[in-house]
Short mmCIF file of C-alpha atoms in Angstrom, two decimals:
data_model
loop_
_atom_site.label_atom_id
_atom_site.label_comp_id
_atom_site.label_asym_id
_atom_site.label_seq_id
_atom_site.Cartn_x
_atom_site.Cartn_y
_atom_site.Cartn_z
CA MET A 1 0.19 -0.05 -0.13
CA LYS A 2 1.29 3.43 -0.93
CA ASN A 3 1.89 5.60 1.62
CA LYS A 4 2.93 9.62 1.24
CA VAL A 5 0.55 10.79 4.41
CA SER A 6 3.92 11.50 6.95
CA ALA A 7 3.81 14.75 6.24
CA PHE A 8 0.33 15.14 8.26
CA GLN A 9 1.52 14.04 11.40
CA ASP A 10 3.37 17.18 12.65
CA LEU A 11 -0.28 19.03 12.23
CA GLY A 12 -1.17 21.03 14.79
CA MET A 13 -4.62 21.72 16.86
CA ASN A 14 -4.56 25.40 17.45
CA GLY A 15 -7.13 27.82 16.34
CA ASP A 16 -8.94 30.19 17.36
CA TYR A 17 -12.05 31.78 15.60
CA ASN A 18 -15.20 33.68 16.20
CA ASP A 19 -18.72 32.69 15.93
CA PHE A 20 -20.14 34.02 12.67
CA LEU A 21 -23.04 35.02 14.74
CA LEU A 22 -21.34 37.09 17.39
CA LYS A 23 -20.46 39.61 15.10
CA PRO A 24 -22.44 43.31 15.47
CA LYS A 25 -25.67 43.78 14.32
CA GLU A 26 -26.30 46.48 11.40
CA LYS A 27 -26.55 49.86 11.88
CA GLN A 28 -30.07 50.72 12.90
CA TYR A 29 -32.32 53.75 11.33
CA ASN A 30 -35.39 55.07 13.00
CA ILE A 31 -36.90 58.58 13.11
CA THR A 32 -37.29 60.22 16.66
CA TYR A 33 -38.75 62.78 17.99
CA LYS A 34 -35.23 64.10 18.92
CA HIS A 35 -34.76 64.28 14.77
CA HIS A 36 -37.79 66.35 14.20
CA ILE A 37 -37.75 68.96 16.72
CA ILE A 38 -33.54 69.61 15.07
CA PHE A 39 -34.72 69.23 11.77
CA TRP A 40 -37.48 71.68 11.74
CA SER A 41 -35.47 73.93 14.55
CA ILE A 42 -32.75 74.42 12.03
CA TYR A 43 -35.07 74.68 9.16
CA PHE A 44 -36.69 77.50 11.29
CA LEU A 45 -33.73 79.67 11.87
CA PHE A 46 -32.06 79.03 8.55
CA ASN A 47 -35.45 80.22 6.52
CA THR A 48 -35.95 83.41 9.29
CA LEU A 49 -32.68 84.48 8.39
CA ARG A 50 -33.33 84.01 5.46
CA TRP A 51 -36.68 85.77 4.60
CA GLY A 52 -34.66 88.80 7.27
CA SER A 53 -31.87 89.26 5.27
CA TYR A 54 -33.70 89.55 2.12
CA PHE A 55 -36.27 91.86 3.13
CA GLN A 56 -33.75 93.39 5.78
CA ASP A 57 -37.10 92.80 8.55
CA TYR A 58 -36.12 90.23 10.84
CA ASP A 59 -39.09 91.26 13.01
CA TYR A 60 -41.38 90.55 9.73
CA SER A 61 -39.43 87.41 8.65
CA LEU A 62 -39.49 85.92 12.23
CA LYS A 63 -43.25 86.96 12.23
CA SER A 64 -44.52 85.25 9.03
CA ASN A 65 -42.29 82.11 9.71
CA LEU A 66 -44.52 81.27 13.30
CA ILE A 67 -47.47 81.61 11.03
CA GLY A 68 -46.00 79.37 8.30
CA PHE A 69 -44.16 76.76 9.80
CA PRO A 70 -47.23 75.44 11.67
CA ILE A 71 -48.78 75.09 8.43
CA HIS A 72 -45.53 73.34 6.95
CA MET A 73 -45.46 70.83 9.56
CA ALA A 74 -49.19 69.83 9.24
CA LEU A 75 -49.41 69.37 5.47
CA THR A 76 -46.24 67.17 5.81
CA TYR A 77 -46.75 65.13 8.74
CA PHE A 78 -50.88 64.79 7.21
CA ASN A 79 -48.75 64.25 3.58
CA ILE A 80 -45.89 60.94 5.23
CA TYR A 81 -48.69 60.07 7.74
CA PHE A 82 -51.87 59.75 6.53
CA LEU A 83 -51.95 60.43 2.61
CA MET A 84 -48.89 58.15 1.11
CA PRO A 85 -49.88 55.01 3.15
CA ARG A 86 -53.87 55.28 2.33
CA PHE A 87 -53.18 56.22 -1.05
CA VAL A 88 -49.36 55.60 -2.56
CA TYR A 89 -48.68 52.49 -1.02
CA LYS A 90 -51.79 51.40 -2.37
CA LYS A 91 -51.62 53.03 -5.93
CA LYS A 92 -54.77 55.09 -5.34
CA TYR A 93 -53.18 58.32 -7.34
CA PHE A 94 -55.63 59.50 -8.81
CA LEU A 95 -56.85 59.86 -5.35
CA TYR A 96 -54.25 61.05 -3.92
CA THR A 97 -53.56 63.58 -6.24
CA LEU A 98 -57.31 65.22 -5.74
CA LEU A 99 -56.29 64.98 -1.43
CA ILE A 100 -52.54 67.10 -2.00
CA VAL A 101 -54.48 69.52 -4.11
CA ALA A 102 -57.61 70.31 -1.62
CA SER A 103 -54.56 70.10 1.06
CA LEU A 104 -52.32 72.26 -0.89
CA LEU A 105 -55.77 74.94 -1.45
CA LEU A 106 -56.48 74.91 1.84
CA MET A 107 -53.13 75.71 3.14
CA LEU A 108 -52.94 78.76 0.63
CA PHE A 109 -56.55 80.45 1.87
CA ALA A 110 -54.88 79.43 5.69
CA LYS A 111 -51.64 81.08 5.30
CA TYR A 112 -52.80 84.49 3.14
CA TYR A 113 -55.38 85.14 6.20
CA LEU A 114 -53.56 84.07 9.10
CA THR A 115 -50.25 86.25 7.88
CA TYR A 116 -53.11 89.30 6.69
CA TYR A 117 -54.31 89.69 10.40
CA PHE A 118 -51.95 88.86 12.36
CA VAL A 119 -48.82 90.23 10.46
CA THR A 120 -49.19 92.60 7.89
CA THR A 121 -51.66 93.34 4.83
CA ASN A 122 -48.75 93.05 2.51
CA VAL A 123 -49.16 89.44 2.55
CA TRP A 124 -46.62 89.36 -0.35
CA PRO A 125 -43.95 91.70 0.18
CA GLU A 126 -41.97 89.78 -2.58
CA GLY A 127 -44.32 89.51 -4.99
CA PRO A 128 -44.08 92.35 -8.38
CA GLU A 129 -46.86 93.94 -6.90
CA PRO A 130 -49.23 94.56 -3.70
CA ILE A 131 -52.29 92.55 -3.89
CA GLU A 132 -55.54 92.72 -1.38
CA VAL A 133 -57.14 89.74 -2.56
CA ILE A 134 -55.82 86.28 -3.82
CA THR A 135 -54.18 85.83 -7.07
CA PHE A 136 -53.35 83.13 -9.66
CA ASN A 137 -49.97 83.96 -9.45
CA TYR A 138 -49.95 84.49 -5.40
CA SER A 139 -52.11 80.52 -5.51
CA ILE A 140 -49.02 79.34 -7.91
CA GLN A 141 -46.13 80.69 -5.96
CA MET A 142 -47.50 79.97 -2.57
CA MET A 143 -48.17 75.96 -3.76
CA LEU A 144 -45.07 75.47 -5.71
CA GLY A 145 -43.42 76.67 -2.21
CA GLU A 146 -45.61 74.26 0.22
CA LEU A 147 -44.67 71.77 -2.31
CA TYR A 148 -41.12 72.05 -2.28
CA VAL A 149 -41.18 71.69 1.57
CA VAL A 150 -43.62 68.68 1.69
CA SER A 151 -41.58 67.08 -1.18
CA PHE A 152 -38.03 67.69 0.94
CA VAL A 153 -39.44 66.42 3.90
CA THR A 154 -40.45 63.30 2.02
CA ALA A 155 -38.05 62.46 0.62
CA ILE A 156 -36.08 62.22 3.66
CA LYS A 157 -38.79 60.23 5.22
CA ILE A 158 -38.86 57.77 2.21
CA THR A 159 -34.65 57.49 2.27
CA VAL A 160 -35.02 56.50 5.82
CA ASP A 161 -37.52 54.23 5.61
CA TRP A 162 -35.46 52.94 3.00
CA LEU A 163 -32.66 52.44 4.33
CA ALA A 164 -33.81 50.62 7.96
CA GLU A 165 -35.64 48.42 5.79
CA HIS A 166 -32.52 47.53 3.18
CA SER A 167 -30.61 46.86 6.67
CA LYS A 168 -33.62 45.07 8.39
CA LEU A 169 -33.42 42.67 5.00
CA HIS A 170 -29.56 42.55 5.12
CA GLU A 171 -29.55 41.55 8.84
CA LEU A 172 -32.36 39.00 8.36
CA GLU A 173 -31.01 37.61 5.22
CA LYS A 174 -27.62 37.44 7.84
CA ARG A 175 -29.18 35.34 10.28
CA GLN A 176 -31.01 33.13 7.73
CA LEU A 177 -27.30 32.56 6.26
CA ALA A 178 -26.19 31.60 9.89
CA THR A 179 -29.17 29.38 10.93
CA GLU A 180 -28.71 27.88 7.67
CA LEU A 181 -25.17 27.20 7.59
CA ARG A 182 -25.39 26.04 11.45
CA PHE A 183 -28.22 23.37 9.94
CA LEU A 184 -25.68 22.00 7.39
CA ARG A 185 -22.92 21.43 9.50
CA SER A 186 -24.84 20.15 12.19
CA GLN A 187 -26.12 17.20 9.47
CA VAL A 188 -22.52 16.43 8.14
CA SER A 189 -21.72 15.37 12.19
CA PRO A 190 -24.68 12.77 12.78
CA HIS A 191 -23.69 11.62 8.95
CA PHE A 192 -20.03 11.42 9.99
CA PHE A 193 -20.67 9.40 13.14
CA PHE A 194 -22.64 6.69 11.04
CA ASN A 195 -20.74 5.79 8.78
CA THR A 196 -17.48 5.49 11.33
CA LEU A 197 -19.91 3.64 13.49
CA ASN A 198 -20.24 0.90 10.73
CA ASN A 199 -16.51 1.02 10.50
CA ILE A 200 -16.59 -0.46 13.69
CA TYR A 201 -19.16 -3.01 13.37
CA ALA A 202 -17.65 -4.39 10.08
CA LEU A 203 -14.18 -4.49 12.86
CA THR A 204 -16.57 -6.14 15.76
CA LEU A 205 -16.94 -8.64 12.76
CA LYS A 206 -13.96 -10.01 12.14
CA LYS A 207 -13.16 -9.67 15.83
CA SER A 208 -10.12 -7.63 14.90
CA ASN A 209 -7.57 -6.49 17.56
CA ARG A 210 -7.65 -3.07 15.82
CA ALA A 211 -10.76 -2.09 17.20
CA PRO A 212 -9.12 -0.41 20.35
CA GLU A 213 -7.24 2.15 17.66
CA VAL A 214 -10.59 2.69 15.63
CA VAL A 215 -11.88 3.79 18.96
CA LEU A 216 -8.90 6.34 19.76
CA LYS A 217 -9.17 7.74 16.23
CA LEU A 218 -13.00 8.40 16.80
CA SER A 219 -12.28 10.18 19.90
CA GLU A 220 -10.14 12.51 18.23
CA LEU A 221 -12.89 13.18 15.69
CA MET A 222 -15.41 13.30 18.28
CA ARG A 223 -13.16 16.11 20.20
CA TYR A 224 -12.59 17.90 16.89
CA LEU A 225 -15.96 17.75 15.67
CA LEU A 226 -17.27 19.03 19.11
CA TYR A 227 -15.21 22.13 19.34
CA ALA A 228 -15.43 22.58 15.64
CA THR A 229 -17.91 22.45 13.69
CA ASP A 230 -20.08 25.32 16.33
CA LYS A 231 -17.75 27.79 14.02
CA ARG A 232 -17.86 29.40 10.48
CA LYS A 233 -13.89 29.06 10.05
CA GLN A 234 -11.30 26.71 11.67
CA SER A 235 -7.71 26.40 11.02
CA LEU A 236 -6.55 24.07 7.65
CA LYS A 237 -4.42 22.16 9.93
CA ASN A 238 -7.26 20.62 12.14
CA GLU A 239 -9.25 20.30 9.09
CA ILE A 240 -6.49 18.11 7.62
CA GLU A 241 -5.75 16.11 11.12
CA CYS A 242 -9.71 15.05 10.95
CA LEU A 243 -9.51 13.93 7.22
CA GLN A 244 -6.55 12.19 8.16
CA ASN A 245 -8.23 10.38 10.84
CA TYR A 246 -10.71 9.65 9.06
CA ILE A 247 -8.36 8.00 6.76
CA ASP A 248 -6.79 6.11 9.08
CA LEU A 249 -10.04 4.75 10.23
CA GLU A 250 -10.85 3.63 6.45
CA ARG A 251 -7.37 1.89 6.03
CA ILE A 252 -7.67 0.09 8.73
CA ARG A 253 -11.34 -1.07 7.94
CA PHE A 254 -10.15 -2.13 4.06
CA ASP A 255 -6.84 -3.51 5.02
CA ASP A 256 -4.55 -4.28 2.10
CA SER A 257 -7.43 -4.53 -0.74
CA LEU A 258 -7.29 -0.34 -0.85
CA GLU A 259 -4.96 1.94 -2.17
CA ILE A 260 -4.34 5.53 -1.13
CA ASP A 261 -1.94 7.67 -2.91
CA ILE A 262 -2.10 10.88 -0.81
CA GLY A 263 0.35 14.19 -1.53
CA LEU A 264 0.08 17.11 0.62
CA THR A 265 2.20 20.29 -0.61
CA GLY A 266 2.15 24.40 0.22
CA ASN A 267 2.18 26.25 3.66
CA MET A 268 -0.90 26.19 5.41
CA GLU A 269 -0.09 28.54 8.37
CA GLY A 270 -2.64 31.10 9.08
CA LYS A 271 -5.22 29.62 6.66
CA THR A 272 -8.60 28.50 7.66
CA ILE A 273 -11.48 26.79 6.06
CA ALA A 274 -15.33 25.66 6.54
CA PRO A 275 -15.15 23.15 9.51
CA MET A 276 -15.57 19.73 8.11
CA LEU A 277 -15.95 20.60 4.55
CA LEU A 278 -13.18 18.07 2.83
CA ILE A 279 -14.22 15.24 4.40
CA PRO A 280 -17.98 14.49 2.20
CA PHE A 281 -15.30 14.14 -0.68
CA VAL A 282 -13.12 11.72 0.67
CA GLU A 283 -15.81 9.64 2.34
CA ASN A 284 -18.06 9.80 -0.23
CA CYS A 285 -15.24 7.87 -2.17
CA PHE A 286 -15.22 5.08 0.78
CA LYS A 287 -18.68 5.14 0.52
CA HIS A 288 -19.92 5.02 -3.46
CA GLY A 289 -16.49 3.54 -3.74
CA ALA A 290 -14.32 0.93 -2.37
CA SER A 291 -17.65 -0.14 0.04
CA LYS A 292 -18.84 -1.62 -3.70
CA ASN A 293 -15.98 -3.44 -4.35
CA ILE A 294 -14.48 -6.31 -4.45
CA GLY A 295 -10.90 -5.73 -6.42
CA LYS A 296 -8.25 -3.51 -5.61
CA MET A 297 -9.59 -0.13 -5.62
CA SER A 298 -7.48 2.94 -5.73
CA ILE A 299 -8.11 6.92 -4.15
CA SER A 300 -5.60 9.51 -5.00
CA LEU A 301 -6.01 12.91 -3.09
CA ASP A 302 -3.38 15.58 -3.86
CA ILE A 303 -4.18 18.75 -1.74
CA ASP A 304 -1.95 21.96 -2.79
CA VAL A 305 -1.79 25.44 -1.17
CA LYS A 306 -0.75 28.28 -3.25
CA ASP A 307 -0.84 32.14 -1.59
CA ASP A 308 -4.68 32.24 -0.72
CA PHE A 309 -6.64 29.40 -2.33
CA LEU A 310 -6.35 25.87 -1.66
CA TYR A 311 -6.31 22.93 -4.42
CA LEU A 312 -7.86 19.36 -4.11
CA ASN A 313 -8.13 16.75 -6.18
CA LEU A 314 -8.97 13.79 -5.60
CA LYS A 315 -9.67 10.56 -7.80
CA ASN A 316 -11.09 7.33 -7.39
CA THR A 317 -11.52 4.34 -9.02
CA ILE A 318 -15.13 3.65 -10.19
CA PRO A 319 -16.95 0.78 -7.96
CA LYS A 320 -17.71 -2.69 -9.67
CA LYS A 321 -21.33 -4.38 -8.81
CA ALA A 322 -20.74 -6.56 -5.88
CA GLU A 323 -22.99 -9.05 -5.57
CA ASN A 324 -21.61 -10.90 -1.78
CA ASN A 325 -20.37 -7.66 -0.15
CA LYS A 326 -20.53 -8.94 3.72
CA ILE A 327 -19.17 -5.12 4.34
CA PRO A 328 -22.12 -3.10 5.69
CA THR A 329 -23.21 -0.58 3.18
CA ARG A 330 -24.63 2.74 3.62
CA SER A 331 -27.16 4.73 2.15
CA GLY A 332 -29.16 8.01 2.16
CA GLY A 333 -26.10 10.11 1.77
CA ILE A 334 -26.28 13.74 1.99
CA GLY A 335 -22.42 14.49 1.33
CA LEU A 336 -21.97 15.97 -1.46
CA SER A 337 -24.93 17.96 -1.67
CA ASN A 338 -24.35 19.46 1.17
CA VAL A 339 -20.85 20.51 0.62
CA LYS A 340 -22.28 22.40 -2.15
CA LYS A 341 -24.88 23.88 -0.64
CA ARG A 342 -22.00 24.73 1.94
CA LEU A 343 -19.82 26.65 -0.30
CA GLU A 344 -23.59 28.76 -1.39
CA LEU A 345 -24.12 30.07 1.57
CA GLY A 346 -20.58 30.34 3.13
CA TYR A 347 -18.47 31.75 0.24
CA ASN A 348 -18.55 34.20 -2.50
CA PRO A 349 -18.68 32.91 -5.83
CA GLU A 350 -15.21 33.72 -6.80
CA ASP A 351 -13.99 32.37 -4.50
CA TYR A 352 -14.41 28.76 -4.97
CA GLU A 353 -14.86 26.22 -7.81
CA LEU A 354 -15.98 23.04 -7.78
CA LYS A 355 -15.86 20.56 -10.27
CA ILE A 356 -17.04 16.79 -10.17
CA LYS A 357 -16.75 14.59 -13.43
CA LYS A 358 -15.88 10.80 -14.50
CA LYS A 359 -13.34 9.94 -16.71
CA ASN A 360 -11.05 7.38 -17.82
CA LYS A 361 -13.49 4.97 -15.33
CA LYS A 362 -12.79 7.22 -12.02
CA PHE A 363 -14.52 9.93 -10.82
CA HIS A 364 -12.69 12.68 -10.37
CA VAL A 365 -13.43 15.72 -7.92
CA PHE A 366 -11.28 19.17 -8.58
CA LEU A 367 -11.79 22.33 -5.77
CA LYS A 368 -9.97 25.67 -6.05
CA LEU A 369 -11.00 27.42 -2.50
CA LYS A 370 -10.12 30.22 -1.14
CA VAL A 371 -8.78 29.85 2.84
#
């Protein structure tokens, strides 16, 4: 039996990585009473200084804004919290248009008469000429000015609402992703133990004195599974160590009927990988290859780490049909589909490449993964 796995033996079991769910929450976007007060205070001060400077009359500017701003605020909040939710969001655009125009007209009369009786009889000092009644030009100018205020504040509200909704959806996606990844990783452990217990069962049937060694290897695997699979990333060294333990278990089981050729190259220092991601590929070779083969079985595994990428090349002979195989076979596999799903959820598309195919009477698996 070929054996090129001595490089595995010096790998350590170190690594300290934060759980995926412990990342800080997304920034919250909420408009509070404080924000309303600050906004209208700044806007009022700006408008008062602006028109006071324009007319060279700050007393008039202050009084006119004290009349105008309650109207601005009433119309703005009426639009944001009543008209839009009941008409715009429900696509009742015609009714919304009628009501907003009616509101602007009501505002027009309220502003004209309040200014006339409480501030000055010259209600339109910035106009081309003094007016004594509501004119068409005055109406258009006042309604456009009011519409500007309403549109400006509404745009702010819509933007903040969109940011809040986007943040909420992003947080929900992250939680869903984390939940699904946890579920997929939880599938790995029982599936893996199920297959390993079958190995021990096969040895006990043969009354093999290697059973204690298998139990020891299994305990090492259990330790890895307990402390690694609940984390998003694990040390690549630890993952390879776990992979080696699994291969050792299978080598004990199949003895001389199995030929394994393993090569490991590259620097794994500081590299990380999703835990239990590589084992399903190797496990699949035994599950669908060696366990269904009567004759000599060949598996070739090469792992190479270059820069920030891991390259895995795995080959195994396509199994022959066995009419009488006393070694228990396994069913209900979730390995490869599980790995594909975990790659999709846990890595960006540009961070991995997976190819699985049949060629020259062998199964070929190629994985390129950012580590």
